[in-house]
Amino acid sequence: MKFQGSCLCKKIRYRCAAELSGCCYCHCSICRKLTGAAFAAYGGISKDYFDWVSGEELLATFSPTPDTKRFSCSVCGSFLVTTHVDDPEYIFISLGSLDGEPNIEMQYHQFTKSKVKWCVIDDRLKKYSAWPAES
């Protein structure tokens, strides 16, 4: 097992059997509202390597756009994962829900055109004004 994660109340748990890919910071307004922070941090994994360990029946879903579905804990509200219509074989994990501090290498910032002014990006990661494929 490569990674494990959970919600704040630990009623929902998941595991990842492979390394995460496309680890990024998203500065879009939806992710900011969803997390209550200046940006969200995600990593992608094939659905073949992702498994709900417990509490799957407690998942709440929300679709802020027609092409995304967000999954959170219906008990504590922790945001856990996102799925996208354009990438149906992948799950995008909210990196803050990972247990412990796994060694993850962030690759880029996306939707920097939507970044809040008080958030300064001073790292050397690639920066995309929208989705990486569209920038």
PDB file of C-alpha atoms in Angstrom:
ATOM      1  CA  MET A   1       0.000   0.000   0.000  1.00  0.00           C
ATOM      2  CA  LYS A   2       1.419   3.374  -1.044  1.00  0.00           C
ATOM      3  CA  PHE A   3      -0.923   5.824   0.713  1.00  0.00           C
ATOM      4  CA  GLN A   4      -3.874   5.894   3.070  1.00  0.00           C
ATOM      5  CA  GLY A   5      -6.267   8.696   3.762  1.00  0.00           C
ATOM      6  CA  SER A   6      -9.338   9.567   5.758  1.00  0.00           C
ATOM      7  CA  CYS A   7     -11.770  12.273   6.716  1.00  0.00           C
ATOM      8  CA  LEU A   8     -11.360  14.250   9.931  1.00  0.00           C
ATOM      9  CA  CYS A   9     -13.702  12.020  11.966  1.00  0.00           C
ATOM     10  CA  LYS A  10     -12.032   8.871  10.514  1.00  0.00           C
ATOM     11  CA  LYS A  11     -15.390   7.319   9.603  1.00  0.00           C
ATOM     12  CA  ILE A  12     -14.377   7.259   5.917  1.00  0.00           C
ATOM     13  CA  ARG A  13     -11.045   5.722   4.974  1.00  0.00           C
ATOM     14  CA  TYR A  14      -9.386   4.997   1.629  1.00  0.00           C
ATOM     15  CA  ARG A  15      -6.153   3.552   0.304  1.00  0.00           C
ATOM     16  CA  CYS A  16      -4.061   4.034  -2.812  1.00  0.00           C
ATOM     17  CA  ALA A  17      -1.971   1.171  -4.173  1.00  0.00           C
ATOM     18  CA  ALA A  18       0.093   3.290  -6.593  1.00  0.00           C
ATOM     19  CA  GLU A  19       1.957   6.579  -6.663  1.00  0.00           C
ATOM     20  CA  LEU A  20      -0.044   9.740  -7.285  1.00  0.00           C
ATOM     21  CA  SER A  21       0.452  11.678 -10.519  1.00  0.00           C
ATOM     22  CA  GLY A  22      -0.255  15.214 -11.669  1.00  0.00           C
ATOM     23  CA  CYS A  23       0.091  16.618  -8.159  1.00  0.00           C
ATOM     24  CA  CYS A  24      -0.858  20.271  -8.324  1.00  0.00           C
ATOM     25  CA  TYR A  25      -2.206  23.334  -6.603  1.00  0.00           C
ATOM     26  CA  CYS A  26      -5.509  24.630  -7.991  1.00  0.00           C
ATOM     27  CA  HIS A  27      -6.326  28.317  -7.565  1.00  0.00           C
ATOM     28  CA  CYS A  28      -9.775  28.305  -9.218  1.00  0.00           C
ATOM     29  CA  SER A  29     -12.651  29.967  -7.399  1.00  0.00           C
ATOM     30  CA  ILE A  30     -14.528  26.664  -6.976  1.00  0.00           C
ATOM     31  CA  CYS A  31     -11.593  24.991  -5.213  1.00  0.00           C
ATOM     32  CA  ARG A  32     -11.062  28.054  -3.034  1.00  0.00           C
ATOM     33  CA  LYS A  33     -14.697  27.997  -1.906  1.00  0.00           C
ATOM     34  CA  LEU A  34     -14.660  24.214  -1.492  1.00  0.00           C
ATOM     35  CA  THR A  35     -11.606  24.213   0.768  1.00  0.00           C
ATOM     36  CA  GLY A  36     -11.975  27.601   2.429  1.00  0.00           C
ATOM     37  CA  ALA A  37      -8.342  28.274   1.536  1.00  0.00           C
ATOM     38  CA  ALA A  38      -6.320  30.179  -1.071  1.00  0.00           C
ATOM     39  CA  PHE A  39      -5.931  27.006  -3.157  1.00  0.00           C
ATOM     40  CA  ALA A  40      -6.491  23.256  -3.128  1.00  0.00           C
ATOM     41  CA  ALA A  41      -3.851  20.528  -3.510  1.00  0.00           C
ATOM     42  CA  TYR A  42      -4.611  17.424  -5.580  1.00  0.00           C
ATOM     43  CA  GLY A  43      -2.999  14.245  -6.832  1.00  0.00           C
ATOM     44  CA  GLY A  44      -4.443  11.862  -9.404  1.00  0.00           C
ATOM     45  CA  ILE A  45      -4.638   8.082  -9.319  1.00  0.00           C
ATOM     46  CA  SER A  46      -6.229   5.477 -11.566  1.00  0.00           C
ATOM     47  CA  LYS A  47      -9.483   4.093 -10.154  1.00  0.00           C
ATOM     48  CA  ASP A  48      -7.846   0.652 -10.477  1.00  0.00           C
ATOM     49  CA  TYR A  49      -5.475   1.576  -7.624  1.00  0.00           C
ATOM     50  CA  PHE A  50      -7.952   3.380  -5.365  1.00  0.00           C
ATOM     51  CA  ASP A  51     -10.206   1.670  -2.835  1.00  0.00           C
ATOM     52  CA  TRP A  52     -12.635   2.831  -0.164  1.00  0.00           C
ATOM     53  CA  VAL A  53     -11.697   0.907   2.995  1.00  0.00           C
ATOM     54  CA  SER A  54     -14.610   1.974   5.195  1.00  0.00           C
ATOM     55  CA  GLY A  55     -17.462   4.440   5.357  1.00  0.00           C
ATOM     56  CA  GLU A  56     -18.243   4.633   1.638  1.00  0.00           C
ATOM     57  CA  GLU A  57     -21.947   4.777   2.538  1.00  0.00           C
ATOM     58  CA  LEU A  58     -21.258   8.054   4.396  1.00  0.00           C
ATOM     59  CA  LEU A  59     -20.011   9.873   1.290  1.00  0.00           C
ATOM     60  CA  ALA A  60     -21.900  12.980   0.242  1.00  0.00           C
ATOM     61  CA  THR A  61     -21.584  14.235  -3.339  1.00  0.00           C
ATOM     62  CA  PHE A  62     -21.778  17.690  -4.836  1.00  0.00           C
ATOM     63  CA  SER A  63     -21.386  18.742  -8.475  1.00  0.00           C
ATOM     64  CA  PRO A  64     -20.394  22.419  -8.681  1.00  0.00           C
ATOM     65  CA  THR A  65     -20.109  22.047 -12.470  1.00  0.00           C
ATOM     66  CA  PRO A  66     -21.670  19.505 -14.859  1.00  0.00           C
ATOM     67  CA  ASP A  67     -18.306  17.817 -15.440  1.00  0.00           C
ATOM     68  CA  THR A  68     -17.132  17.329 -11.831  1.00  0.00           C
ATOM     69  CA  LYS A  69     -18.335  15.454  -8.789  1.00  0.00           C
ATOM     70  CA  ARG A  70     -16.909  16.202  -5.318  1.00  0.00           C
ATOM     71  CA  PHE A  71     -17.032  13.634  -2.526  1.00  0.00           C
ATOM     72  CA  SER A  72     -16.960  14.575   1.151  1.00  0.00           C
ATOM     73  CA  CYS A  73     -17.823  13.054   4.507  1.00  0.00           C
ATOM     74  CA  SER A  74     -21.483  13.571   5.408  1.00  0.00           C
ATOM     75  CA  VAL A  75     -20.545  13.499   9.111  1.00  0.00           C
ATOM     76  CA  CYS A  76     -17.566  15.872   9.472  1.00  0.00           C
ATOM     77  CA  GLY A  77     -17.637  17.606   6.063  1.00  0.00           C
ATOM     78  CA  SER A  78     -14.051  16.770   5.059  1.00  0.00           C
ATOM     79  CA  PHE A  79     -13.493  17.064   1.300  1.00  0.00           C
ATOM     80  CA  LEU A  80     -11.844  13.857   0.056  1.00  0.00           C
ATOM     81  CA  VAL A  81     -11.843  13.324  -3.728  1.00  0.00           C
ATOM     82  CA  THR A  82     -13.048  14.660  -7.076  1.00  0.00           C
ATOM     83  CA  THR A  83     -13.958  12.917 -10.315  1.00  0.00           C
ATOM     84  CA  HIS A  84     -14.065  14.549 -13.770  1.00  0.00           C
ATOM     85  CA  VAL A  85     -16.168  13.558 -16.779  1.00  0.00           C
ATOM     86  CA  ASP A  86     -13.155  14.272 -19.031  1.00  0.00           C
ATOM     87  CA  ASP A  87     -10.971  11.809 -17.093  1.00  0.00           C
ATOM     88  CA  PRO A  88     -13.368   9.031 -15.973  1.00  0.00           C
ATOM     89  CA  GLU A  89     -10.644   6.515 -15.115  1.00  0.00           C
ATOM     90  CA  TYR A  90      -8.994   8.798 -12.552  1.00  0.00           C
ATOM     91  CA  ILE A  91      -9.783  10.015  -9.064  1.00  0.00           C
ATOM     92  CA  PHE A  92      -8.242  13.257  -7.847  1.00  0.00           C
ATOM     93  CA  ILE A  93      -7.430  13.081  -4.162  1.00  0.00           C
ATOM     94  CA  SER A  94      -7.491  16.090  -1.878  1.00  0.00           C
ATOM     95  CA  LEU A  95      -3.915  15.825  -0.590  1.00  0.00           C
ATOM     96  CA  GLY A  96      -4.899  17.274   2.776  1.00  0.00           C
ATOM     97  CA  SER A  97      -6.917  14.105   3.419  1.00  0.00           C
ATOM     98  CA  LEU A  98      -3.860  11.834   3.222  1.00  0.00           C
ATOM     99  CA  ASP A  99      -2.794  10.298   6.525  1.00  0.00           C
ATOM    100  CA  GLY A 100       0.687  11.233   7.727  1.00  0.00           C
ATOM    101  CA  GLU A 101       3.037  13.121   5.468  1.00  0.00           C
ATOM    102  CA  PRO A 102       3.837  10.986   2.432  1.00  0.00           C
ATOM    103  CA  ASN A 103       6.604  12.134   0.130  1.00  0.00           C
ATOM    104  CA  ILE A 104       4.733  13.906  -2.664  1.00  0.00           C
ATOM    105  CA  GLU A 105       6.343  16.075  -5.307  1.00  0.00           C
ATOM    106  CA  MET A 106       4.101  18.890  -6.459  1.00  0.00           C
ATOM    107  CA  GLN A 107       4.341  19.566 -10.200  1.00  0.00           C
ATOM    108  CA  TYR A 108       2.460  22.765 -11.043  1.00  0.00           C
ATOM    109  CA  HIS A 109      -0.077  25.473 -10.197  1.00  0.00           C
ATOM    110  CA  GLN A 110      -3.266  25.681 -12.271  1.00  0.00           C
ATOM    111  CA  PHE A 111      -5.849  28.438 -12.709  1.00  0.00           C
ATOM    112  CA  THR A 112      -3.360  31.076 -11.628  1.00  0.00           C
ATOM    113  CA  LYS A 113      -5.501  33.671 -13.453  1.00  0.00           C
ATOM    114  CA  SER A 114      -8.032  33.121 -10.634  1.00  0.00           C
ATOM    115  CA  LYS A 115      -5.480  33.325  -7.824  1.00  0.00           C
ATOM    116  CA  VAL A 116      -6.298  35.632  -4.911  1.00  0.00           C
ATOM    117  CA  LYS A 117      -3.985  38.643  -4.776  1.00  0.00           C
ATOM    118  CA  TRP A 118      -2.815  37.951  -1.226  1.00  0.00           C
ATOM    119  CA  CYS A 119      -1.485  34.497  -2.180  1.00  0.00           C
ATOM    120  CA  VAL A 120       2.094  34.806  -3.416  1.00  0.00           C
ATOM    121  CA  ILE A 121       3.460  31.974  -5.548  1.00  0.00           C
ATOM    122  CA  ASP A 122       7.203  32.004  -5.010  1.00  0.00           C
ATOM    123  CA  ASP A 123       8.198  28.467  -5.952  1.00  0.00           C
ATOM    124  CA  ARG A 124       9.662  27.229  -9.223  1.00  0.00           C
ATOM    125  CA  LEU A 125       6.758  25.026 -10.252  1.00  0.00           C
ATOM    126  CA  LYS A 126       5.123  25.493 -13.661  1.00  0.00           C
ATOM    127  CA  LYS A 127       2.202  27.898 -13.671  1.00  0.00           C
ATOM    128  CA  TYR A 128      -0.854  27.565 -15.919  1.00  0.00           C
ATOM    129  CA  SER A 129      -3.542  30.230 -16.260  1.00  0.00           C
ATOM    130  CA  ALA A 130      -6.232  27.535 -16.723  1.00  0.00           C
ATOM    131  CA  TRP A 131      -6.112  23.741 -17.178  1.00  0.00           C
ATOM    132  CA  PRO A 132      -2.548  22.740 -18.186  1.00  0.00           C
ATOM    133  CA  ALA A 133      -3.748  21.415 -21.562  1.00  0.00           C
ATOM    134  CA  GLU A 134      -5.502  24.729 -22.303  1.00  0.00           C
ATOM    135  CA  SER A 135      -2.705  27.085 -21.260  1.00  0.00           C
TER     136      SER A 135
END
